[in-house]
Coordinates of C-alpha atoms in Angstrom, one line a residue:
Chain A
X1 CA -52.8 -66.9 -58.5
X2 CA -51.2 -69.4 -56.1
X3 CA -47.7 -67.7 -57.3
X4 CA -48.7 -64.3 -56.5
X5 CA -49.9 -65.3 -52.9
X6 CA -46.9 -67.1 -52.5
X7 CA -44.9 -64.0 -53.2
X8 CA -46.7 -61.4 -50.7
X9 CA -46.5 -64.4 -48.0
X10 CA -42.4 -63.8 -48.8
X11 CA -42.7 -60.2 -48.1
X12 CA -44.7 -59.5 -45.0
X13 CA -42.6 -59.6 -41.6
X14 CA -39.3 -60.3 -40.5
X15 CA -37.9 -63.3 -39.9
X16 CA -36.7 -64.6 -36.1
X17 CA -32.9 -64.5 -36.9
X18 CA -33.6 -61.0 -38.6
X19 CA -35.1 -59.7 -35.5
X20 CA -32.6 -61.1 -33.1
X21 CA -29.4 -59.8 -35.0
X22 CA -31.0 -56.5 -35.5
X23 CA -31.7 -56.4 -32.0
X24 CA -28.5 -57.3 -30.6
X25 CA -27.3 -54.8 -32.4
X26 CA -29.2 -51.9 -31.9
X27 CA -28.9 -53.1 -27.6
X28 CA -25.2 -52.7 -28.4
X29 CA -25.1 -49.2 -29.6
X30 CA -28.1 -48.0 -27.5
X31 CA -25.7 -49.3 -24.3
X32 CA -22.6 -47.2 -25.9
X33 CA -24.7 -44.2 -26.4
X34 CA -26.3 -44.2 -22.7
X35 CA -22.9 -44.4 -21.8
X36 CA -22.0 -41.4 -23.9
X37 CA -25.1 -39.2 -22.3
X38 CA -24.2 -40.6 -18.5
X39 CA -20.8 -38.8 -19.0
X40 CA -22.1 -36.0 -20.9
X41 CA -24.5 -35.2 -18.1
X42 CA -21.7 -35.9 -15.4
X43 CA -19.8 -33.7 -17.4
X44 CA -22.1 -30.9 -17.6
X45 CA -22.5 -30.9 -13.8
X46 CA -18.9 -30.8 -12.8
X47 CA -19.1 -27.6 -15.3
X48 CA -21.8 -26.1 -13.8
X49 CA -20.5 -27.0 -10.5
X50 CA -16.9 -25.3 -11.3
X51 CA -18.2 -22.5 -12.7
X52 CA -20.7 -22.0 -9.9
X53 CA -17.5 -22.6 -6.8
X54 CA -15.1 -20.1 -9.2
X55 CA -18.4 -17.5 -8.6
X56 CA -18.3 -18.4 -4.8
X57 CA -14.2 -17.7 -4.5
X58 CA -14.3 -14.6 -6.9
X59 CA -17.2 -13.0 -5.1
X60 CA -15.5 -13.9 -1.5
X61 CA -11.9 -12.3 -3.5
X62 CA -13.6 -9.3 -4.8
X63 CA -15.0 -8.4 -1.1
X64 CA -12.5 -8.7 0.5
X65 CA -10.5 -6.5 -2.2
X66 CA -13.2 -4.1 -2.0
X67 CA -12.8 -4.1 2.3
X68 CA -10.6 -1.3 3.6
X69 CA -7.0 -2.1 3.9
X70 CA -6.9 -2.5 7.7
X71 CA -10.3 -3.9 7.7
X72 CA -10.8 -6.7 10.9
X73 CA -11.2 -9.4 7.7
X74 CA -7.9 -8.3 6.8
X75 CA -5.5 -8.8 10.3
X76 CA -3.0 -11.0 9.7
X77 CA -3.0 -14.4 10.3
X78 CA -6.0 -17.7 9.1
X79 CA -9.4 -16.4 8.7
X80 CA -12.4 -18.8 7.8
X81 CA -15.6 -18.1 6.6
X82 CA -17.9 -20.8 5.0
X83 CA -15.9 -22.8 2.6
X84 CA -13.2 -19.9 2.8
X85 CA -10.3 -19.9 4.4
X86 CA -8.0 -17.1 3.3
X87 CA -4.4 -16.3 5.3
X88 CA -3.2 -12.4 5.5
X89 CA 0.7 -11.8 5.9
X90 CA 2.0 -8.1 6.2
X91 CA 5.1 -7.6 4.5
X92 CA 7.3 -4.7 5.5
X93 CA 4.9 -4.0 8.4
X94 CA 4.9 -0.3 9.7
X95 CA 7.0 1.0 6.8
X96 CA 6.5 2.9 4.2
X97 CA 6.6 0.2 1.6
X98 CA 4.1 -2.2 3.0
X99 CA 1.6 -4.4 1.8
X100 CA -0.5 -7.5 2.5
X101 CA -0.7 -10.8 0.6
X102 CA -3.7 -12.9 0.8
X103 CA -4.0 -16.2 0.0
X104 CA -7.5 -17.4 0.0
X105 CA -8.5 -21.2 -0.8
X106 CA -11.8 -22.3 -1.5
X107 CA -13.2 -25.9 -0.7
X108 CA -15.8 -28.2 -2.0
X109 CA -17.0 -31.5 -2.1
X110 CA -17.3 -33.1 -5.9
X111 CA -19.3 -36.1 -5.6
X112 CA -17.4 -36.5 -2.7
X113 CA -14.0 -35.4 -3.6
X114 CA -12.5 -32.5 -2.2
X115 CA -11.6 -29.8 -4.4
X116 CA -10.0 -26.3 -3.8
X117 CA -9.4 -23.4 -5.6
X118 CA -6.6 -21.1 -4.4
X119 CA -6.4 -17.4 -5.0
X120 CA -3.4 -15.4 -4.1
X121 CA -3.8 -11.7 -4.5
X122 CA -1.8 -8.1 -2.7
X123 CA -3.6 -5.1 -1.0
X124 CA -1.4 -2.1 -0.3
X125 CA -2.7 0.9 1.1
X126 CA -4.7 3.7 -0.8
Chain B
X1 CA -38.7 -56.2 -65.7
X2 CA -39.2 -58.6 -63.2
X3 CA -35.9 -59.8 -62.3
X4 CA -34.8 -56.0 -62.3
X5 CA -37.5 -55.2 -59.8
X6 CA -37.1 -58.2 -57.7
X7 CA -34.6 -57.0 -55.7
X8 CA -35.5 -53.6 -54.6
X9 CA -38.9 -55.3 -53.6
X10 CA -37.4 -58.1 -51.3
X11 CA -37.5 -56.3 -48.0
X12 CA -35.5 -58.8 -46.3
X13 CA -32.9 -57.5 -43.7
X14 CA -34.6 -54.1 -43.4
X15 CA -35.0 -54.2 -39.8
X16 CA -30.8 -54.7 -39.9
X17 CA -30.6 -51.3 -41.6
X18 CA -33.1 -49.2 -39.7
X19 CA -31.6 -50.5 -36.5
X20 CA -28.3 -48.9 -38.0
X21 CA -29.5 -46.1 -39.1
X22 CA -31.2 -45.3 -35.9
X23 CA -28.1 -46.2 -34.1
X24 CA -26.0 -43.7 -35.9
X25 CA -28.2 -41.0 -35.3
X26 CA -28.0 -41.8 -32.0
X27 CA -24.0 -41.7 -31.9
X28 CA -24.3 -38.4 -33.5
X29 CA -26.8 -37.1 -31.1
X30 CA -24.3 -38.4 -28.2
X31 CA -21.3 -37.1 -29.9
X32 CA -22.8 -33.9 -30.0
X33 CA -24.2 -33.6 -26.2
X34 CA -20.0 -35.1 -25.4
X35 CA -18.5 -32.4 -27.2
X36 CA -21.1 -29.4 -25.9
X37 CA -19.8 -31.2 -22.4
X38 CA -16.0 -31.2 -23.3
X39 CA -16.2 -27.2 -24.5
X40 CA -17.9 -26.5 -21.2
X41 CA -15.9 -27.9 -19.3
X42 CA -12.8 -26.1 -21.5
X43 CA -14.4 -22.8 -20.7
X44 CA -14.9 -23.4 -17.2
X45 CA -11.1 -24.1 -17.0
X46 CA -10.1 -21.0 -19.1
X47 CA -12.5 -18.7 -17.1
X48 CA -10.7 -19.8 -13.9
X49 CA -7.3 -19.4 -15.2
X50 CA -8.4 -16.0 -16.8
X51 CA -9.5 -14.9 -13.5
X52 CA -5.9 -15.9 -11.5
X53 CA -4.3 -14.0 -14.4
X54 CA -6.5 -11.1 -13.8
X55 CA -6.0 -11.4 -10.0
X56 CA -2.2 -11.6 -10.3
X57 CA -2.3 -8.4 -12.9
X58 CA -4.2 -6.8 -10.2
X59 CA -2.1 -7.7 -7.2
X60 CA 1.1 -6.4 -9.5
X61 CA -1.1 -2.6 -9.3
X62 CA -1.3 -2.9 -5.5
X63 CA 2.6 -4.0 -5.3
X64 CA 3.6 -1.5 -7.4
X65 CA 1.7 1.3 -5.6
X66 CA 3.4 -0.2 -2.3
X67 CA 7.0 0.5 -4.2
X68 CA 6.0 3.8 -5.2
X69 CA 5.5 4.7 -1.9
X70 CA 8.4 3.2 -0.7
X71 CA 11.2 4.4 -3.6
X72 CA 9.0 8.2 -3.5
X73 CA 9.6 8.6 0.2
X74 CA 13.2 7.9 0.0
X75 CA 14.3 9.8 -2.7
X76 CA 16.3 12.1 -2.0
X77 CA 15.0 14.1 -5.1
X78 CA 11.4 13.6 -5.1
X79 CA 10.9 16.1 -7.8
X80 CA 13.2 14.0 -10.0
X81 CA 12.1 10.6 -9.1
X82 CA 8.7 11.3 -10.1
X83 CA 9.8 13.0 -13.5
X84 CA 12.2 9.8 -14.2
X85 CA 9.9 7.5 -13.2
X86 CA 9.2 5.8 -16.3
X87 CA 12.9 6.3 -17.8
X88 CA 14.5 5.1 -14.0
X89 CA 14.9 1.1 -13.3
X90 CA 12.4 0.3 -10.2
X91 CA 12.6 -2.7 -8.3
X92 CA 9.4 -4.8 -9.2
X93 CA 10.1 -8.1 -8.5
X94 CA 7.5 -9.9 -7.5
X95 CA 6.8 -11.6 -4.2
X96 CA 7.2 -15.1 -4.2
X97 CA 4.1 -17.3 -5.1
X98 CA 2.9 -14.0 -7.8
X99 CA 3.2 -14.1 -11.3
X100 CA 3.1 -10.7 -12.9
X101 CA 5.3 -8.1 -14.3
X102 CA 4.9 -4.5 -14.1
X103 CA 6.3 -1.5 -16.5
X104 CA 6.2 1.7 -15.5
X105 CA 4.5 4.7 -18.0
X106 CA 4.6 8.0 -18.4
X107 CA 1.7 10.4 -17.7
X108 CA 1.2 13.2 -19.9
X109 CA 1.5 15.8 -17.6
X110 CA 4.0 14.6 -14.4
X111 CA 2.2 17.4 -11.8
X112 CA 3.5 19.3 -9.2
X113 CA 2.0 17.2 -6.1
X114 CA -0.2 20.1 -4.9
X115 CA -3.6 19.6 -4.5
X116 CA -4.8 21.0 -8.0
X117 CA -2.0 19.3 -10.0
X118 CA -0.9 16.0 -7.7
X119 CA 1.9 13.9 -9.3
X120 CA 1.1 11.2 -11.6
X121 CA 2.6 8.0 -12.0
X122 CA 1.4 5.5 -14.6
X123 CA 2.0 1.5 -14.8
X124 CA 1.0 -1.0 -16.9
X125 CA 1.2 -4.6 -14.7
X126 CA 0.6 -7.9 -16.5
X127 CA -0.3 -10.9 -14.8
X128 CA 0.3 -14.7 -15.6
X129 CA -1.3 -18.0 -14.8
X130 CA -1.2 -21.7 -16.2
X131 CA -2.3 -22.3 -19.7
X132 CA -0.7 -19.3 -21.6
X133 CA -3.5 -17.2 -19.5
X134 CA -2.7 -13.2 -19.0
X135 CA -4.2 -10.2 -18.5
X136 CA -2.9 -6.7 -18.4
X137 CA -4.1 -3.6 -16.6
X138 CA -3.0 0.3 -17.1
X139 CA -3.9 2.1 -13.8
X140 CA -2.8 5.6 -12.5
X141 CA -2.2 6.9 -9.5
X142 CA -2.2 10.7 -8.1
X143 CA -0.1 11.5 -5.3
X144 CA -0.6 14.5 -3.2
X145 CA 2.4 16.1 -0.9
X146 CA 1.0 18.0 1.8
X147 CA 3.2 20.4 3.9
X148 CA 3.5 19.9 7.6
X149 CA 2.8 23.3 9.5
X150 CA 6.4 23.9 10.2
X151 CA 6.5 26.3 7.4
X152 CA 8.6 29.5 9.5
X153 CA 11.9 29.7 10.8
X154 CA 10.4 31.5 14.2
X155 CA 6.9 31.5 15.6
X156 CA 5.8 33.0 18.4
X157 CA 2.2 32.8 20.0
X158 CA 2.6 35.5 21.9
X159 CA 6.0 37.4 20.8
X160 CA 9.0 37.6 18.8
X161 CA 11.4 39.6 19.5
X162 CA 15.2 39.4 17.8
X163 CA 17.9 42.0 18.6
X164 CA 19.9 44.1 17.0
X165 CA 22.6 42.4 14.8
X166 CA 20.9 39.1 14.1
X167 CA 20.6 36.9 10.8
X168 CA 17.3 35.3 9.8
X169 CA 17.4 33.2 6.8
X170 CA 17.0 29.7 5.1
X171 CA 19.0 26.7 3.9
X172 CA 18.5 23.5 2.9
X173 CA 20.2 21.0 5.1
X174 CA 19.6 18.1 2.2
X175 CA 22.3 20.3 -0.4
X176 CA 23.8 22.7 1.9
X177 CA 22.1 25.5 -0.3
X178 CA 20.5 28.7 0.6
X179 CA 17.1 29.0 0.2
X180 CA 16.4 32.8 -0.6
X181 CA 13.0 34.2 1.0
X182 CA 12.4 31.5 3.4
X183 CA 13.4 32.6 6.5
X184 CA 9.9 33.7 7.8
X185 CA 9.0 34.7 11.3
X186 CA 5.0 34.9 11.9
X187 CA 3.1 35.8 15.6
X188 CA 0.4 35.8 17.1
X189 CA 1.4 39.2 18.7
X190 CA 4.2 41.7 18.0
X191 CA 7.7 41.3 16.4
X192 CA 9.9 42.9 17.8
X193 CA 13.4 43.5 15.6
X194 CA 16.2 45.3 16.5
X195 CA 18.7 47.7 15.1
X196 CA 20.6 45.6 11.7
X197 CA 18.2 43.0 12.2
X198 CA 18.3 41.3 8.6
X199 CA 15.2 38.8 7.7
X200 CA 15.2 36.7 4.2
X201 CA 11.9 36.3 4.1
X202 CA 8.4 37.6 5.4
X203 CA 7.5 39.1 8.9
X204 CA 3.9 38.7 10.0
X205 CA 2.8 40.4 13.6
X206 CA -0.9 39.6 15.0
X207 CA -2.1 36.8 13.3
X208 CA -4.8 35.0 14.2
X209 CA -5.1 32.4 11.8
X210 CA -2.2 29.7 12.6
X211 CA -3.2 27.5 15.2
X212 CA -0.6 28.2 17.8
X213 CA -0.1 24.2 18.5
X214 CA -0.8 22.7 14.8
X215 CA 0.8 19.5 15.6
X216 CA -1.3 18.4 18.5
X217 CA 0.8 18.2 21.7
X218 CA -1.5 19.7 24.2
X219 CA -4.6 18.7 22.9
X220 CA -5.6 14.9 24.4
X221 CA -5.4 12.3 22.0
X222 CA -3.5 15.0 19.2
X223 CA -0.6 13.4 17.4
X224 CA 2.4 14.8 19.5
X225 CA 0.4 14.5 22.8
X226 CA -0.3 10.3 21.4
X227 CA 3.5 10.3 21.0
X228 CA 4.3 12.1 24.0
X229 CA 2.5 9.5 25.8
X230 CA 4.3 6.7 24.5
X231 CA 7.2 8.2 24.8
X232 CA 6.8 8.9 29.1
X233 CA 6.6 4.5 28.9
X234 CA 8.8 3.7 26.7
X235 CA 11.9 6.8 27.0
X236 CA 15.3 5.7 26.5
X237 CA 16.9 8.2 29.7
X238 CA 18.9 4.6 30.9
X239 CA 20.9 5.1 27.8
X240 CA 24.4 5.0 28.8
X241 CA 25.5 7.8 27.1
X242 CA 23.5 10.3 29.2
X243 CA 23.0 7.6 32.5
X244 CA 25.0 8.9 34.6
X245 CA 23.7 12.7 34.7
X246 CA 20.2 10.9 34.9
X247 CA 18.1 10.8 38.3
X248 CA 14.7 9.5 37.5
X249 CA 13.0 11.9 34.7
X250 CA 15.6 14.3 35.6
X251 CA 19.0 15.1 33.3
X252 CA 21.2 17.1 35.0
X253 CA 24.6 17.4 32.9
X254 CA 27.0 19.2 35.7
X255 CA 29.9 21.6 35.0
X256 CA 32.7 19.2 36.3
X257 CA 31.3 17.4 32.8
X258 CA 32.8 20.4 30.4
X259 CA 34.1 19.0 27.8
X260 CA 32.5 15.7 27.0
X261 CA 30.9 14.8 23.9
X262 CA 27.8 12.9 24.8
X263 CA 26.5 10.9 21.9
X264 CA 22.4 10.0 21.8
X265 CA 21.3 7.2 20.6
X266 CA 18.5 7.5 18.3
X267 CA 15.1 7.3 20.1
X268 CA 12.7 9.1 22.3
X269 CA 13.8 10.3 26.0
X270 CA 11.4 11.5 28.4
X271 CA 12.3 14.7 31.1
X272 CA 10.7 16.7 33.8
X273 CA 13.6 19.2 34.0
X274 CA 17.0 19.6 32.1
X275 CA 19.7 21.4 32.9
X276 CA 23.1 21.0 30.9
X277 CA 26.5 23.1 32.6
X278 CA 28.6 24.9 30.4
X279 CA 30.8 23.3 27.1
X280 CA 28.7 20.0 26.2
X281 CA 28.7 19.1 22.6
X282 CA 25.4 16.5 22.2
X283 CA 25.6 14.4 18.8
X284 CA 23.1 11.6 17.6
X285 CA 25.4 8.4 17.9
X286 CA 23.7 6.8 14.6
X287 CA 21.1 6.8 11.7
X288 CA 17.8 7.8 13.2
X289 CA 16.1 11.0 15.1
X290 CA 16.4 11.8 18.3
X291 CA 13.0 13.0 20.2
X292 CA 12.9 14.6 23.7
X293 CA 9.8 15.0 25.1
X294 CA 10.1 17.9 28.3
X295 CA 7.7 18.4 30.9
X296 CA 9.5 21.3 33.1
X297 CA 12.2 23.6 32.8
X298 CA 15.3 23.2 30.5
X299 CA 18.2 25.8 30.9
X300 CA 21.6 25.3 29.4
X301 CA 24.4 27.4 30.0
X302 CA 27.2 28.6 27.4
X303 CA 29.1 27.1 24.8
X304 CA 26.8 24.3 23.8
X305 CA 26.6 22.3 20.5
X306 CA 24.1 20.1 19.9
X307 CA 23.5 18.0 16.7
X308 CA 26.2 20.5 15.0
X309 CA 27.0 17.6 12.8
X310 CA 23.4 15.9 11.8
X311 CA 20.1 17.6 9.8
X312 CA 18.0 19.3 11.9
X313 CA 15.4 17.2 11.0
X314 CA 16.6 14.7 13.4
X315 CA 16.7 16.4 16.6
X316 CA 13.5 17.5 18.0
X317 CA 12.5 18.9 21.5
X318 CA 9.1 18.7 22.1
X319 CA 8.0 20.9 25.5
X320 CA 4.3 20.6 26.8
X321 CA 5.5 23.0 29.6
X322 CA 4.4 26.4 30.4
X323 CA 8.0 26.7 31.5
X324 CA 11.0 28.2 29.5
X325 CA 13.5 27.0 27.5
X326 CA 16.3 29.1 27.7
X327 CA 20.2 29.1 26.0
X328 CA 22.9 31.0 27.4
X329 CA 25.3 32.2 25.3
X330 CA 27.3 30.7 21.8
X331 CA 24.6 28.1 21.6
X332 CA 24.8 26.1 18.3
X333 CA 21.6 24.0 17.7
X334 CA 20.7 22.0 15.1
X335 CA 17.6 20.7 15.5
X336 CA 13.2 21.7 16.0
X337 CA 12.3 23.0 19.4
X338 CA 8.5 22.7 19.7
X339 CA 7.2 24.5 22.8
X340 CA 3.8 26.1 22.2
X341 CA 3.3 26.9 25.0
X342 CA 6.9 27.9 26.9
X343 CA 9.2 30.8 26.5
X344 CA 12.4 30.3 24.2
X345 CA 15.2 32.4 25.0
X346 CA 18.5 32.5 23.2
X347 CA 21.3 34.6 24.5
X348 CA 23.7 36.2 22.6
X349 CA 25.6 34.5 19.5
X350 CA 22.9 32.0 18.8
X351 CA 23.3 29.9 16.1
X352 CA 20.4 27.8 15.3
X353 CA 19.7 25.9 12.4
X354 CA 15.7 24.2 11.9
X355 CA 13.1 26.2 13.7
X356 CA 11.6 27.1 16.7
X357 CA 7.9 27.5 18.3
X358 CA 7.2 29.2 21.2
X359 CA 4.9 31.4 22.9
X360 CA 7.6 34.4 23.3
X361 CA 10.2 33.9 21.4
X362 CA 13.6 35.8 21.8
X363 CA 16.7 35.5 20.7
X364 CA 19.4 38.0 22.3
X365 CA 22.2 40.0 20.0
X366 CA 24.2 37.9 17.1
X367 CA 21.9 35.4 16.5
X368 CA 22.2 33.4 13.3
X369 CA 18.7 31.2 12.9
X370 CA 18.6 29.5 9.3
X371 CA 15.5 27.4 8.4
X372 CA 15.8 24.5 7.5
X373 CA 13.2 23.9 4.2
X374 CA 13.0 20.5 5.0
X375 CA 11.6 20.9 8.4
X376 CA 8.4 21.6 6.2
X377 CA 8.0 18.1 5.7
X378 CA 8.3 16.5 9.3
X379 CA 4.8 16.3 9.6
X380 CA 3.9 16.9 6.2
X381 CA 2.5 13.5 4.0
X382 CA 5.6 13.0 2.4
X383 CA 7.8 11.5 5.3
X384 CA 4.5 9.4 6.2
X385 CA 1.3 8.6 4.8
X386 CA 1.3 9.0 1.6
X387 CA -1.9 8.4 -0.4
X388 CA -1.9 7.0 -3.8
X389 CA -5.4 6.7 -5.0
X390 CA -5.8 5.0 -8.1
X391 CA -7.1 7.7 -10.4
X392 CA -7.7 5.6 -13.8
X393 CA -8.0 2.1 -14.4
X394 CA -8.4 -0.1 -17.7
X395 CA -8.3 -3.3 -18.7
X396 CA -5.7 -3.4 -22.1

């Protein structure tokens, strides 16, 4: 009788040093993995935010694309409009063969570095 | 039995190997969320470089509509250019700063640039951008040629009237070639033909459906009368080729000048009255047209050639005045004299190569007036504006 207490004395619990190595351990990789989920979420925010400034830029090249070729938006010379800045040359101006290029850059701030994206694009005449 | 079972029972160091296990479900639950971030942030990249290659196939469609334009209005075939265009070498290079290249196609049908069955041209522009990005477009344009409304050799608001032993006929000044049936004379009133009068082309009296001043010179804001007015600031009459027979907006070329050649510089000239003695030959000194915009009288006496060497596309005379124009005799003339509104009076051996507009229009024994085809285009789309919609566009 006395043995068989002795043995389910032996099995219940965990012993200190048990406890403390498993611990250490587990804080070890849980630090690693909230390291892995910061980034991941950092990540997934500088994606959305990309893909949310490309909409911005697109949209601003499509209007103006869509805008009629002598439009006031497309004079030459530096326009600005929110985060856009976009800069209209006229090549062979008053000839037959001309055309505008535009060269429109888009700003933003990335947790506080500033980013652009620069779209270059021609309009010639209907 | 017991020593077999003894050690699965002995539960010591199990919180070791939960904490593991747990932890590498973790790391594969991180890993996961990492790589879901990484792709992401792949696409986002891939989207935007898509989108410049898109943008720079794009732009190569608006450039190559801008050298369409360009090569079509100077060909000096424009019938041929368009049929060749997809055999003929064009000049697409791009602009600095663009990546894209363009190819040019053929349409299955090349038209006839009327209205119904415009011309057709057909490119295929592909468009780079970092990362191996590209996209390619097919898009066709239409092109439409519209005449200008100097379609007759003679028109006269009010009258024509041509006596007896004169020519009317055609030519093309770009080939030298005679253009049978094209010599037309149309009026507003009667035409008048003399005895051996011989027309190459059609002869319409009393018509009351071409505007008598189509290109807009006495109506305010019109395109000739917008031109005329620029023309009054900016006129070139100090050009030192005609200064010295020039008092204000007058030119007055006298007869102790007989004999001199005066060459024009291109450009517009702006008079209240001309009067020229007899033997001047006028020439256009270089490349370009010459424009005179009159507000008066213009008489020149015999034995004048003017622009005998040059197309008469290139030598105009525009007349807002109710006063005449008139030509003694063994005039040669190459050139457009646009006077809706004045009387045009050549004397005897006229030789005039272009056309002429007037309200009564005459021209005296021997005359010799050939059309020039071409004059049909002066104000017609294809020495200006031409349109090139974009008629189909895909994505390939």
């Amino acid at each position: 009788m006395a043995n068989k207490r002795m043995e389910i004395k032996r099995e219940s619990g965990f012993t200190l040093i048990e406890i403390l190595i498993a611990m250490s351990v587990f804080a070890i990789a849980i630090l690693g993995v909230v390291a892995m989920q910061t980034s991941s979420i950092r990540g997934n925010m500088q994606a959305r935010v990309i893909g949310e400034e490309m909409l911005d830029a697109t949209s601003r090249v499509e209007a103006l694309r869509m805008l009629a070729y002598s439009g006031s938006d497309l004079t030459d010379g530096t326009h600005t409009d929110g985060n856009a800045t976009w800069v209209v040359s006229t090549v062979n101006s008053g000839a037959v063969g001309e055309y505008k290029t535009v060269v429109l850059t888009h700003t933003w701030q990335l947790r506080g570095v500033a980013k652009s994206y620069s779209v270059s694009f021609i309009k010639s005449e209907e | 039995m017991k020593s077999l079972a003894l050690p699965l029972r002995n539960e010591r160091g199990i919180a070791l190997v939960a904490a593991l296990v747990i932890m590498a479900l973790l790391i594969v639950l991180g890993t996961i969320a990492l790589n879901a971030t990484v792709s992401e942030l792949q696409v986002s990249g891939n989207e935007l470089r898509n989108r410049l290659a898109f943008y720079a196939a794009e732009s190569g469609a608006q450039f190559a509509r801008s050298r369409i334009r360009d090569e079509f209005a100077a060909a000096s075939n424009q019938v041929s250019f368009v049929t060749n265009f997809a055999s003929d070498t064009h000049d697409f290079t791009p602009p600095s700063g663009y990546a894209f290249s363009i190819t040019p196609g053929s349409c299955s049908t090349v038209g006839s640039g009327t209205a119904a069955d415009p011309y057709c041209f057909l490119i295929e522009s592909t468009g780079t951008a970092n990362g191996n990005a590209s996209a390619t477009i097919e898009v066709m344009f239409h092109l439409e040629v519209s005449e200008g409304p100097l379609t007759y050799a003679g028109y006269g608001k009010s009258s024509i009237s041509i006596a007896k032993d004169s020519i009317i006929d055609a030519y093309d000044s770009s080939t030298g070639s005679v253009v049978s049936g094209a010599g037309d004379l149309i009026s507003g009133g009667d035409v008048d033909l003399g005895k051996d009068v011989v027309v190459d082309g059609d002869v319409t009296e009393n018509v009351t459906t071409v505007a008598s001043d189509p290109l807009g010179l006495l109506t305010s804001g019109g395109v000739l009368d917008t031109l005329f007015d620029a023309a009054i600031v900016s006129n070139m009459n100090a050009d030192v080729a005609i200064s010295p027979y020039v008092t204000g907006t007058v030119l007055n070329i006298p007869s102790t000048a007989a004999g001199s050649v005066i060459n024009l510089a291109p450009g517009d000239y702006y008079f209240t009255s001309i009067s020229i003695a007899k033997d001047i030959t006028i020439n256009i000194s270089g490349p370009g047209e010459v424009n005179i915009y009159l507000d008066g009288k213009m008489d020149v006496k015999k034995t004048i050639n003017i622009n005998t060497s040059g197309v008469p596309t290139d030598f105009s005379i525009f007349s807002k005045s109710s006063q005449s124009i008139t030509f003694n005799k063994s005039t040669d003339f190459n050139g457009l004299i646009y006077a809706p509104n004045a009387d045009v009076d050549f004397k005897m051996d006229a030789t005039v190569k272009g056309a002429v507009w007037a309200d009564d229009l005459w021209f005296r024994k021997d005359a010799d007036l050939s059309y020039d085809v071409n004059m049909k285009d002066k104000f017609g789309s294809s020495s200006g504006a031409l349109e090139l919609p974009i008629v189909s566009w895909r994505e390939i």
